[in-house]
């Protein structure tokens, strides 16, 4: 079978579904090929920060969001203390976050794209990019053992950390950029409505403090999502055994969570987190990369869903302009906009995670932070990338100053 569309998208996760939604809403013919059949299990902490809430609302899901599990901020546990840090009150962002299992979230958002007019083929794996004189003009996919040839004016890779298709486009992750490894499980727990993203900063491999954190997020359906993530910025990270790290994190959690072998309801599942804009440039002849395929996870907190939605939305705008006005087969404007939007913050983030790769520095930083609620509130705004150009309070001025500082060569 063969199909011809304006835009063909590889993957129906957050970035692919958002790109499809915003393109179809502008009247373009869009095809999403997704290898799995939704609802499907997806390894994730299921945490949605105010950045993700914003784009979900823009995609018309505001009423739906009201029914999901709400959290008012971060409750941090470290150095023998607990600090409750509500999300900042800012005009640009909601002052709450949400928890929604990806199994349900991704299905809902992909359905929004379909409602907007995108065609979605599930159970359809994209195998091979098609090039015409160096320009990507489509791909070959496989569905029920049959080949599907898709021709498109633009191809978007939203394949996440799978990398197979993106590498065919000549793009790969820069190995000197930070990468995360994380693992999670669901447990039945009486704390299913705790009202906070819980973060445990004391993650250790033997005596050494690791750059990372453990989390427990309340799902609200009788379960919690508990897991742990670490960064590739310390020496022994290749030897880290995620399953063992998870076991020791779960064992160390306070009794009130009631997370144990008795209450576990899923196997531990882990994955890689491509961070800081590590697949660059995210455009080329006939194609754009969005979300994890472009390595767009925030290196400071491991959040990737919002960046998938945002880069999907930005890509949609550039492709829309190209389709309406006619332009060269490459869209450097997309890369420029990502550079402008995320560049200074991600540079700051990369510097930050490099420093916390030193266990001594990491411990000192945590102990200093936990001694002051205002420092940690600032850290929440900073690590969550909750900048607001309309606000000029002390935190926001500090945020802008640090971003400027990150531009100064070391
Ligand atoms: C353990 C863990 C916990 C995390 N916790 C959080 C969290 O709490 N909050 C947060 O914001 N982020 C979290 N992240 C990061 C987040 O999961 C990702 O950043 C996010 O899923 C990126 O969305 P995406 O659409 O770019 O990629 P994905 O969500 O990976 O979607 C890619 C889609 O493409 C499909 N696909 C792949 N290859 C093909 C192909 N060849 N053909 C067709 N389809 C294909 C896949 O089936 C998949 O559905 C976590 C990650 C991990 C590993």
Tab-separated table of C-alpha atoms and ligand atoms in Angstrom:
chain	number	residue	atom	x	y	z
A	1	UNK	CA	0.000	0.000	0.000
A	2	UNK	CA	1.183	3.552	-0.493
A	3	UNK	CA	0.045	6.806	1.082
A	4	UNK	CA	0.886	10.439	0.375
A	5	UNK	CA	0.582	13.110	3.060
A	6	UNK	CA	1.928	16.541	3.933
A	7	UNK	CA	3.622	15.322	7.109
A	8	UNK	CA	4.498	11.787	8.197
A	9	UNK	CA	5.419	11.211	11.838
A	10	UNK	CA	7.355	8.297	13.308
A	11	UNK	CA	5.981	7.562	16.803
A	12	UNK	CA	2.778	8.531	18.623
A	13	UNK	CA	4.222	9.370	22.078
A	14	UNK	CA	4.028	12.912	23.529
A	15	UNK	CA	6.161	14.603	20.867
A	16	UNK	CA	4.646	12.847	17.851
A	17	UNK	CA	1.076	13.246	19.088
A	18	UNK	CA	1.561	16.949	19.891
A	19	UNK	CA	3.148	17.657	16.491
A	20	UNK	CA	0.298	15.768	14.809
A	21	UNK	CA	-2.308	17.662	16.826
A	22	UNK	CA	-0.934	21.127	16.018
A	23	UNK	CA	-0.357	20.314	12.319
A	24	UNK	CA	-3.742	18.684	11.766
A	25	UNK	CA	-5.419	21.603	13.574
A	26	UNK	CA	-3.892	23.867	10.905
A	27	UNK	CA	-5.484	21.777	8.175
A	28	UNK	CA	-2.526	19.705	6.953
A	29	UNK	CA	-2.758	16.016	6.110
A	30	UNK	CA	-0.815	14.146	8.785
A	31	UNK	CA	-0.054	10.466	9.244
A	32	UNK	CA	1.336	9.075	12.507
A	33	UNK	CA	2.825	5.563	12.433
A	34	UNK	CA	3.107	4.056	15.915
A	35	UNK	CA	4.635	0.629	16.335
A	36	UNK	CA	2.683	-0.242	19.495
A	37	UNK	CA	-1.091	-0.507	19.956
A	38	UNK	CA	-2.458	1.944	22.521
A	39	UNK	CA	-3.114	1.800	25.396
A	40	UNK	CA	0.419	0.556	25.925
A	41	UNK	CA	2.659	0.423	28.982
A	42	UNK	CA	5.327	3.146	28.948
A	43	UNK	CA	8.224	3.325	31.369
A	44	UNK	CA	7.923	6.702	33.072
A	45	UNK	CA	7.446	8.425	36.425
A	46	UNK	CA	4.115	9.776	35.076
A	47	UNK	CA	4.846	13.227	36.549
A	48	UNK	CA	3.527	16.274	34.667
A	49	UNK	CA	4.944	19.631	35.755
A	50	UNK	CA	3.303	23.026	35.081
A	51	UNK	CA	5.133	23.112	31.713
A	52	UNK	CA	3.324	19.952	30.591
A	53	UNK	CA	0.006	21.137	32.058
A	54	UNK	CA	0.209	24.233	29.862
A	55	UNK	CA	0.509	22.401	26.534
A	56	UNK	CA	-2.066	19.772	27.507
A	57	UNK	CA	-4.512	22.615	28.151
A	58	UNK	CA	-3.602	24.165	24.776
A	59	UNK	CA	-4.457	20.857	23.141
A	60	UNK	CA	-7.986	21.196	24.533
A	61	UNK	CA	-7.630	18.806	27.472
A	62	UNK	CA	-8.283	21.347	30.267
A	63	UNK	CA	-11.569	19.747	31.434
A	64	UNK	CA	-9.958	16.317	31.386
A	65	UNK	CA	-6.980	17.601	33.442
A	66	UNK	CA	-9.294	18.648	36.269
A	67	UNK	CA	-10.081	14.961	36.886
A	68	UNK	CA	-6.433	13.823	37.135
A	69	UNK	CA	-4.385	13.484	40.300
A	70	UNK	CA	-3.154	16.958	41.313
A	71	UNK	CA	0.054	17.785	43.174
A	72	UNK	CA	0.847	21.181	44.644
A	73	UNK	CA	4.632	20.962	44.394
A	74	UNK	CA	7.654	19.029	45.526
A	75	UNK	CA	8.208	17.477	48.941
A	76	UNK	CA	11.945	16.965	49.318
A	77	UNK	CA	13.477	14.434	51.691
A	78	UNK	CA	17.222	14.659	52.379
A	79	UNK	CA	19.818	15.185	55.111
A	80	UNK	CA	17.290	13.976	57.717
A	81	UNK	CA	14.848	16.792	56.825
A	82	UNK	CA	11.639	17.207	54.852
A	83	UNK	CA	10.755	20.420	52.986
A	84	UNK	CA	7.424	21.138	51.326
A	85	UNK	CA	7.901	23.368	48.267
A	86	UNK	CA	4.728	24.502	46.502
A	87	UNK	CA	5.052	25.368	42.810
A	88	UNK	CA	5.612	29.123	42.371
A	89	UNK	CA	2.654	31.390	41.624
A	90	UNK	CA	3.500	32.750	38.165
A	91	UNK	CA	1.306	34.124	35.371
A	92	UNK	CA	3.023	31.894	32.781
A	93	UNK	CA	2.495	28.538	34.503
A	94	UNK	CA	-0.073	26.661	36.552
A	95	UNK	CA	0.732	26.345	40.244
A	96	UNK	CA	0.051	22.619	40.222
A	97	UNK	CA	1.352	19.480	38.584
A	98	UNK	CA	-0.419	16.252	37.657
A	99	UNK	CA	0.183	12.541	37.719
A	100	UNK	CA	-1.247	10.432	34.938
A	101	UNK	CA	-0.010	6.963	33.938
A	102	UNK	CA	1.470	7.113	30.461
A	103	UNK	CA	-0.656	4.171	29.432
A	104	UNK	CA	-3.714	6.453	29.632
A	105	UNK	CA	-2.036	9.812	28.975
A	106	UNK	CA	-0.469	8.896	25.635
A	107	UNK	CA	-3.702	7.308	24.378
A	108	UNK	CA	-5.685	10.441	25.246
A	109	UNK	CA	-3.251	12.833	23.586
A	110	UNK	CA	-2.983	10.703	20.449
A	111	UNK	CA	-6.781	10.638	20.286
A	112	UNK	CA	-6.734	14.456	20.466
A	113	UNK	CA	-4.522	14.437	17.373
A	114	UNK	CA	-6.970	12.120	15.625
A	115	UNK	CA	-9.887	14.359	16.578
A	116	UNK	CA	-7.973	17.282	15.064
A	117	UNK	CA	-7.804	15.306	11.794
A	118	UNK	CA	-4.538	13.336	11.913
A	119	UNK	CA	-4.588	9.762	10.663
A	120	UNK	CA	-2.992	7.315	13.096
A	121	UNK	CA	-1.791	3.831	12.161
A	122	UNK	CA	-1.072	1.830	15.291
A	123	UNK	CA	0.803	-1.469	15.242
A	124	UNK	CA	2.833	0.037	12.392
A	125	UNK	CA	6.601	0.070	12.680
A	126	UNK	CA	8.633	2.419	10.533
A	127	UNK	CA	11.574	0.512	9.121
A	128	UNK	CA	13.332	2.547	6.506
A	129	UNK	CA	13.682	6.194	5.535
A	130	UNK	CA	13.285	7.032	1.839
A	131	UNK	CA	15.658	9.600	0.345
A	132	UNK	CA	15.526	11.431	-2.954
A	133	UNK	CA	18.838	13.117	-3.800
A	134	UNK	CA	19.690	13.451	-0.106
A	135	UNK	CA	16.263	14.752	0.933
A	136	UNK	CA	13.999	12.586	3.118
A	137	UNK	CA	10.739	12.113	1.230
A	138	UNK	CA	9.032	9.426	3.293
A	139	UNK	CA	9.534	5.988	4.772
A	140	UNK	CA	8.642	2.350	4.534
A	141	UNK	CA	6.622	0.946	7.412
A	142	UNK	CA	5.411	-2.516	8.289
A	143	UNK	CA	1.893	-3.322	9.417
A	144	UNK	CA	0.460	-6.822	9.844
A	145	UNK	CA	3.371	-8.178	7.832
A	146	UNK	CA	2.516	-5.815	4.935
A	147	UNK	CA	4.729	-3.034	3.627
A	148	UNK	CA	3.343	0.492	3.671
A	149	UNK	CA	5.139	3.147	1.613
A	150	UNK	CA	4.544	6.652	2.917
A	151	UNK	CA	5.497	9.741	0.903
A	152	UNK	CA	5.525	13.102	2.651
A	153	UNK	CA	6.652	16.672	2.176
A	154	UNK	CA	8.045	16.528	5.710
A	155	UNK	CA	9.014	13.640	7.990
A	156	UNK	CA	9.201	14.057	11.765
A	157	UNK	CA	11.115	11.608	13.916
A	158	UNK	CA	9.337	11.301	17.262
A	159	UNK	CA	10.628	7.809	17.983
A	160	UNK	CA	11.896	8.620	21.479
A	161	UNK	CA	15.075	6.940	22.658
A	162	UNK	CA	14.686	4.118	20.113
A	163	UNK	CA	17.266	5.869	17.822
A	164	UNK	CA	17.000	3.431	14.868
A	165	UNK	CA	15.152	5.756	12.497
A	166	UNK	CA	16.924	8.902	13.663
A	167	UNK	CA	20.305	7.321	12.970
A	168	UNK	CA	19.199	6.638	9.388
A	169	UNK	CA	18.738	10.408	9.113
A	170	UNK	CA	22.375	10.852	10.091
A	171	UNK	CA	21.705	12.081	13.627
A	172	UNK	CA	23.037	10.500	16.798
A	173	UNK	CA	23.376	11.455	20.430
A	174	UNK	CA	26.508	13.427	21.391
A	175	UNK	CA	28.238	11.096	23.836
A	176	UNK	CA	29.730	13.909	25.893
A	177	UNK	CA	26.255	15.182	26.819
A	178	UNK	CA	24.621	13.999	30.035
A	179	UNK	CA	22.325	11.029	29.836
A	180	UNK	CA	20.046	9.635	32.507
A	181	UNK	CA	19.089	6.113	33.467
A	182	UNK	CA	15.876	5.578	35.401
A	183	UNK	CA	13.673	2.751	36.621
A	184	UNK	CA	10.199	2.601	38.096
A	185	UNK	CA	7.463	0.351	39.503
A	186	UNK	CA	3.877	0.706	40.702
A	187	UNK	CA	2.872	-0.206	44.252
A	188	UNK	CA	-0.473	-0.265	46.013
A	189	UNK	CA	-0.252	2.400	48.694
A	190	UNK	CA	-2.500	4.238	51.148
A	191	UNK	CA	-0.533	7.395	50.107
A	192	UNK	CA	-2.065	7.367	46.602
A	193	UNK	CA	-3.335	10.952	47.189
A	194	UNK	CA	-0.276	12.403	48.971
A	195	UNK	CA	-0.665	15.704	47.058
A	196	UNK	CA	3.070	16.088	46.347
A	197	UNK	CA	5.771	14.913	44.014
A	198	UNK	CA	8.002	13.266	46.628
A	199	UNK	CA	11.744	13.493	45.893
A	200	UNK	CA	14.406	11.617	47.876
A	201	UNK	CA	17.793	13.161	47.178
A	202	UNK	CA	19.940	10.701	49.065
A	203	UNK	CA	20.677	8.138	46.337
A	204	UNK	CA	23.756	6.041	47.001
A	205	UNK	CA	25.857	3.343	45.453
A	206	UNK	CA	27.771	2.062	48.492
A	207	UNK	CA	29.001	5.073	50.461
A	208	UNK	CA	29.006	7.466	47.466
A	209	UNK	CA	26.202	9.958	46.879
A	210	UNK	CA	24.982	9.688	43.287
A	211	UNK	CA	23.715	12.566	41.126
A	212	UNK	CA	20.074	11.642	40.931
A	213	UNK	CA	16.960	11.204	42.985
A	214	UNK	CA	14.332	8.708	43.976
A	215	UNK	CA	10.683	9.601	43.557
A	216	UNK	CA	7.253	8.534	44.726
A	217	UNK	CA	4.402	10.058	42.725
A	218	UNK	CA	0.775	9.572	43.813
A	219	UNK	CA	-1.258	8.106	40.951
A	220	UNK	CA	-4.622	8.370	42.707
A	221	UNK	CA	-5.950	5.012	41.510
A	222	UNK	CA	-4.826	3.155	44.633
A	223	UNK	CA	-1.202	3.094	43.529
A	224	UNK	CA	1.991	5.139	43.586
A	225	UNK	CA	4.746	5.261	40.972
A	226	UNK	CA	8.112	4.834	42.709
A	227	UNK	CA	11.469	4.887	41.000
A	228	UNK	CA	14.969	6.197	40.890
A	229	UNK	CA	17.063	7.984	38.266
A	230	UNK	CA	20.759	8.769	38.003
A	231	UNK	CA	22.899	10.864	35.698
A	232	UNK	CA	25.859	9.763	33.609
A	233	UNK	CA	28.022	12.457	35.134
A	234	UNK	CA	29.897	10.455	37.735
A	235	UNK	CA	32.753	8.008	37.192
A	236	UNK	CA	31.176	4.636	37.946
A	237	UNK	CA	27.825	5.096	36.253
A	238	UNK	CA	28.339	2.366	33.682
A	239	UNK	CA	28.603	-0.143	36.550
A	240	UNK	CA	25.440	1.025	38.223
A	241	UNK	CA	22.863	-1.734	38.533
A	242	UNK	CA	19.478	-0.048	38.203
A	243	UNK	CA	17.529	-2.993	39.623
A	244	UNK	CA	19.685	-3.036	42.725
A	245	UNK	CA	19.442	0.727	43.070
A	246	UNK	CA	15.657	0.470	42.883
A	247	UNK	CA	15.535	-2.342	45.468
A	248	UNK	CA	17.623	-0.391	47.925
A	249	UNK	CA	15.578	2.787	47.327
A	250	UNK	CA	12.304	0.955	47.935
A	251	UNK	CA	13.709	-0.748	51.058
A	252	UNK	CA	14.760	2.626	52.452
A	253	UNK	CA	11.380	4.354	52.013
A	254	UNK	CA	9.407	5.265	55.157
A	255	UNK	CA	6.923	2.627	56.336
A	256	UNK	CA	3.864	4.832	55.693
A	257	UNK	CA	4.248	4.319	51.930
A	258	UNK	CA	3.731	0.585	52.424
A	259	UNK	CA	5.773	-0.157	49.326
A	260	UNK	CA	7.234	-3.652	49.454
A	261	UNK	CA	7.221	-7.037	47.756
A	262	UNK	CA	3.706	-7.502	49.119
A	263	UNK	CA	2.267	-4.367	47.502
A	264	UNK	CA	4.208	-4.302	44.231
A	265	UNK	CA	1.987	-4.460	41.145
A	266	UNK	CA	4.469	-4.234	38.275
A	267	UNK	CA	7.940	-5.417	37.376
A	268	UNK	CA	10.732	-2.806	37.540
A	269	UNK	CA	11.198	-1.237	34.108
A	270	UNK	CA	13.992	1.120	33.154
A	271	UNK	CA	15.001	3.355	30.288
A	272	UNK	CA	17.463	5.931	28.995
A	273	UNK	CA	16.944	9.670	29.132
A	274	UNK	CA	18.548	11.727	26.340
A	275	UNK	CA	19.176	15.171	27.744
A	276	UNK	CA	20.177	18.745	27.124
A	277	UNK	CA	19.702	18.921	23.334
A	278	UNK	CA	22.101	16.036	22.732
A	279	UNK	CA	20.979	15.093	19.193
A	280	UNK	CA	21.979	18.054	17.092
A	281	UNK	CA	21.063	19.706	14.809
A	282	UNK	CA	17.446	18.541	15.042
A	283	UNK	CA	16.668	19.360	11.419
A	284	UNK	CA	17.952	18.224	8.042
A	285	UNK	CA	16.796	17.942	4.437
A	286	UNK	CA	13.118	17.004	4.641
A	287	UNK	CA	13.053	16.119	8.330
A	288	UNK	CA	12.838	17.381	11.915
A	289	UNK	CA	13.493	15.621	15.223
A	290	UNK	CA	11.215	16.228	18.209
A	291	UNK	CA	11.194	15.211	21.893
A	292	UNK	CA	13.589	12.486	23.022
A	293	UNK	CA	14.595	11.825	19.406
A	294	UNK	CA	16.233	15.277	19.610
A	295	UNK	CA	17.600	14.554	23.116
A	296	UNK	CA	15.421	17.275	24.611
A	297	UNK	CA	14.947	16.032	28.212
A	298	UNK	CA	15.694	18.650	30.878
A	299	UNK	CA	19.084	17.613	32.362
A	300	UNK	CA	18.225	19.218	35.711
A	301	UNK	CA	15.178	17.118	36.573
A	302	UNK	CA	14.759	14.381	33.962
A	303	UNK	CA	11.474	15.808	32.709
A	304	UNK	CA	10.810	14.986	29.067
A	305	UNK	CA	7.060	14.910	28.468
A	306	UNK	CA	6.672	18.703	28.450
A	307	UNK	CA	9.666	19.107	26.140
A	308	UNK	CA	8.155	16.508	23.815
A	309	UNK	CA	4.906	18.493	23.678
A	310	UNK	CA	6.714	21.819	23.301
A	311	UNK	CA	9.112	20.720	20.551
A	312	UNK	CA	6.184	19.017	18.785
A	313	UNK	CA	4.303	22.314	18.883
A	314	UNK	CA	7.313	24.361	17.712
A	315	UNK	CA	8.056	21.896	14.889
A	316	UNK	CA	4.408	22.063	13.800
A	317	UNK	CA	4.592	25.844	13.501
A	318	UNK	CA	7.734	25.749	11.332
A	319	UNK	CA	6.408	22.979	9.087
A	320	UNK	CA	3.077	24.803	8.775
A	321	UNK	CA	4.868	27.958	7.599
A	322	UNK	CA	6.970	25.957	5.142
A	323	UNK	CA	3.889	24.208	3.735
A	324	UNK	CA	1.974	27.452	3.331
A	325	UNK	CA	4.767	29.646	2.001
A	326	UNK	CA	6.937	27.086	0.267
A	327	UNK	CA	10.535	27.019	1.452
A	328	UNK	CA	13.774	25.094	1.140
A	329	UNK	CA	13.636	21.420	2.125
A	330	UNK	CA	15.520	22.151	5.361
A	331	UNK	CA	14.165	24.126	8.271
A	332	UNK	CA	17.108	25.715	10.093
A	333	UNK	CA	14.597	28.099	11.691
A	334	UNK	CA	13.385	25.211	13.870
A	335	UNK	CA	16.886	24.542	15.181
A	336	UNK	CA	17.410	28.284	15.717
A	337	UNK	CA	14.212	28.507	17.748
A	338	UNK	CA	15.181	25.509	19.909
A	339	UNK	CA	18.603	27.111	20.443
A	340	UNK	CA	17.016	30.391	21.500
A	341	UNK	CA	14.323	28.808	23.670
A	342	UNK	CA	16.353	26.140	25.441
A	343	UNK	CA	20.045	26.857	24.685
A	344	UNK	CA	21.034	29.055	27.649
A	345	UNK	CA	19.024	26.986	30.150
A	346	UNK	CA	20.371	23.671	28.871
A	347	UNK	CA	23.929	25.017	28.949
A	348	UNK	CA	23.319	25.987	32.573
A	349	UNK	CA	21.844	22.526	33.193
A	350	UNK	CA	24.791	20.734	31.625
A	351	UNK	CA	27.195	22.692	33.817
A	352	UNK	CA	25.093	21.978	36.887
A	353	UNK	CA	24.917	18.221	36.302
A	354	UNK	CA	28.650	18.082	35.606
A	355	UNK	CA	29.323	19.609	39.019
A	356	UNK	CA	26.943	17.303	40.901
A	357	UNK	CA	28.771	14.332	39.380
A	358	UNK	CA	31.295	14.980	42.159
A	359	UNK	CA	29.887	13.118	45.224
A	360	UNK	CA	31.469	15.524	47.731
A	361	UNK	CA	30.042	18.569	45.967
A	362	UNK	CA	26.663	16.832	45.640
A	363	UNK	CA	26.463	16.120	49.384
A	364	UNK	CA	27.497	19.663	50.317
A	365	UNK	CA	24.946	21.132	47.924
A	366	UNK	CA	22.116	18.992	49.283
A	367	UNK	CA	23.000	19.753	52.879
A	368	UNK	CA	23.210	23.519	52.133
A	369	UNK	CA	19.915	23.445	50.240
A	370	UNK	CA	18.058	21.529	52.917
A	371	UNK	CA	19.076	24.126	55.509
A	372	UNK	CA	16.943	26.791	53.814
A	373	UNK	CA	13.437	26.624	52.405
A	374	UNK	CA	14.000	29.709	50.259
A	375	UNK	CA	17.064	28.153	48.601
A	376	UNK	CA	15.085	25.019	47.846
A	377	UNK	CA	12.088	26.982	46.541
A	378	UNK	CA	14.448	28.739	44.164
A	379	UNK	CA	15.915	25.351	43.205
A	380	UNK	CA	12.418	24.077	42.372
A	381	UNK	CA	11.788	27.041	40.044
A	382	UNK	CA	15.223	26.671	38.474
A	383	UNK	CA	15.344	22.895	38.067
A	384	UNK	CA	11.770	22.852	36.766
A	385	UNK	CA	12.692	25.582	34.223
A	386	UNK	CA	9.769	27.712	35.399
A	387	UNK	CA	11.011	30.997	34.003
A	388	UNK	CA	8.446	33.730	33.480
A	389	UNK	CA	9.453	36.802	31.497
A	390	UNK	CA	6.454	38.704	32.902
A	391	UNK	CA	7.568	38.290	36.494
A	392	UNK	CA	10.426	40.214	38.040
A	393	UNK	CA	10.537	38.741	41.535
A	394	UNK	CA	13.808	37.810	43.226
A	395	UNK	CA	13.707	34.179	42.062
A	396	UNK	CA	13.115	35.159	38.460
A	397	UNK	CA	15.927	37.707	38.540
A	398	UNK	CA	18.215	35.056	40.047
A	399	UNK	CA	17.143	32.626	37.321
A	400	UNK	CA	18.021	35.111	34.551
A	401	UNK	CA	21.331	35.939	36.213
A	402	UNK	CA	22.363	32.258	36.376
A	403	UNK	CA	21.462	31.773	32.736
A	404	UNK	CA	23.654	34.731	31.819
A	405	UNK	CA	26.443	33.352	33.988
A	406	UNK	CA	26.265	30.028	32.141
A	407	UNK	CA	27.093	31.914	28.929
A	408	UNK	CA	30.443	32.971	30.391
A	409	UNK	CA	33.180	30.553	29.361
A	410	UNK	CA	34.606	28.601	32.331
B	1	LIG	C1	11.981	5.607	34.150
B	1	LIG	C2	11.650	6.924	33.493
B	1	LIG	C3	10.912	7.855	34.187
B	1	LIG	C4	10.563	9.070	33.590
B	1	LIG	N1	9.765	9.936	34.293
B	1	LIG	C5	9.346	11.076	33.710
B	1	LIG	C6	8.407	11.919	34.387
B	1	LIG	O1	7.932	11.618	35.477
B	1	LIG	N2	8.030	13.081	33.756
B	1	LIG	C7	8.512	13.422	32.530
B	1	LIG	O2	8.154	14.512	32.029
B	1	LIG	N3	9.372	12.617	31.863
B	1	LIG	C8	9.773	11.443	32.400
B	1	LIG	N4	10.604	10.602	31.700
B	1	LIG	C9	11.011	10.974	30.326
B	1	LIG	C10	9.839	10.757	29.342
B	1	LIG	O3	9.358	9.445	29.464
B	1	LIG	C11	10.266	11.013	27.891
B	1	LIG	O4	10.990	12.211	27.828
B	1	LIG	C12	9.055	11.098	26.953
B	1	LIG	O5	8.425	9.853	26.855
B	1	LIG	C13	9.468	11.576	25.561
B	1	LIG	O6	8.381	11.555	24.662
B	1	LIG	P1	8.628	11.240	23.101
B	1	LIG	O7	7.321	11.338	22.435
B	1	LIG	O8	9.748	12.052	22.591
B	1	LIG	O9	9.142	9.709	23.083
B	1	LIG	P2	8.373	8.407	23.561
B	1	LIG	O10	7.458	8.702	24.662
B	1	LIG	O11	9.441	7.384	23.788
B	1	LIG	O12	7.498	7.984	22.320
B	1	LIG	C14	8.076	7.421	21.178
B	1	LIG	C15	7.012	6.561	20.499
B	1	LIG	O13	7.531	6.140	19.238
B	1	LIG	C16	7.212	4.787	19.033
B	1	LIG	N5	8.230	4.268	18.103
B	1	LIG	C17	9.556	4.097	18.321
B	1	LIG	N6	10.166	3.637	17.214
B	1	LIG	C18	9.205	3.529	16.275
B	1	LIG	C19	9.206	3.096	14.910
B	1	LIG	N7	10.322	2.705	14.289
B	1	LIG	N8	8.032	3.101	14.238
B	1	LIG	C20	6.881	3.502	14.834
B	1	LIG	N9	6.818	3.899	16.125
B	1	LIG	C21	7.972	3.917	16.813
B	1	LIG	C22	7.257	4.168	20.413
B	1	LIG	O14	6.485	2.984	20.482
B	1	LIG	C23	6.688	5.293	21.282
B	1	LIG	O15	5.294	5.185	21.455
B	1	LIG	C24	10.990	9.377	32.270
B	1	LIG	C25	11.754	8.427	31.561
B	1	LIG	C26	12.076	7.215	32.156
B	1	LIG	C27	12.881	6.201	31.369
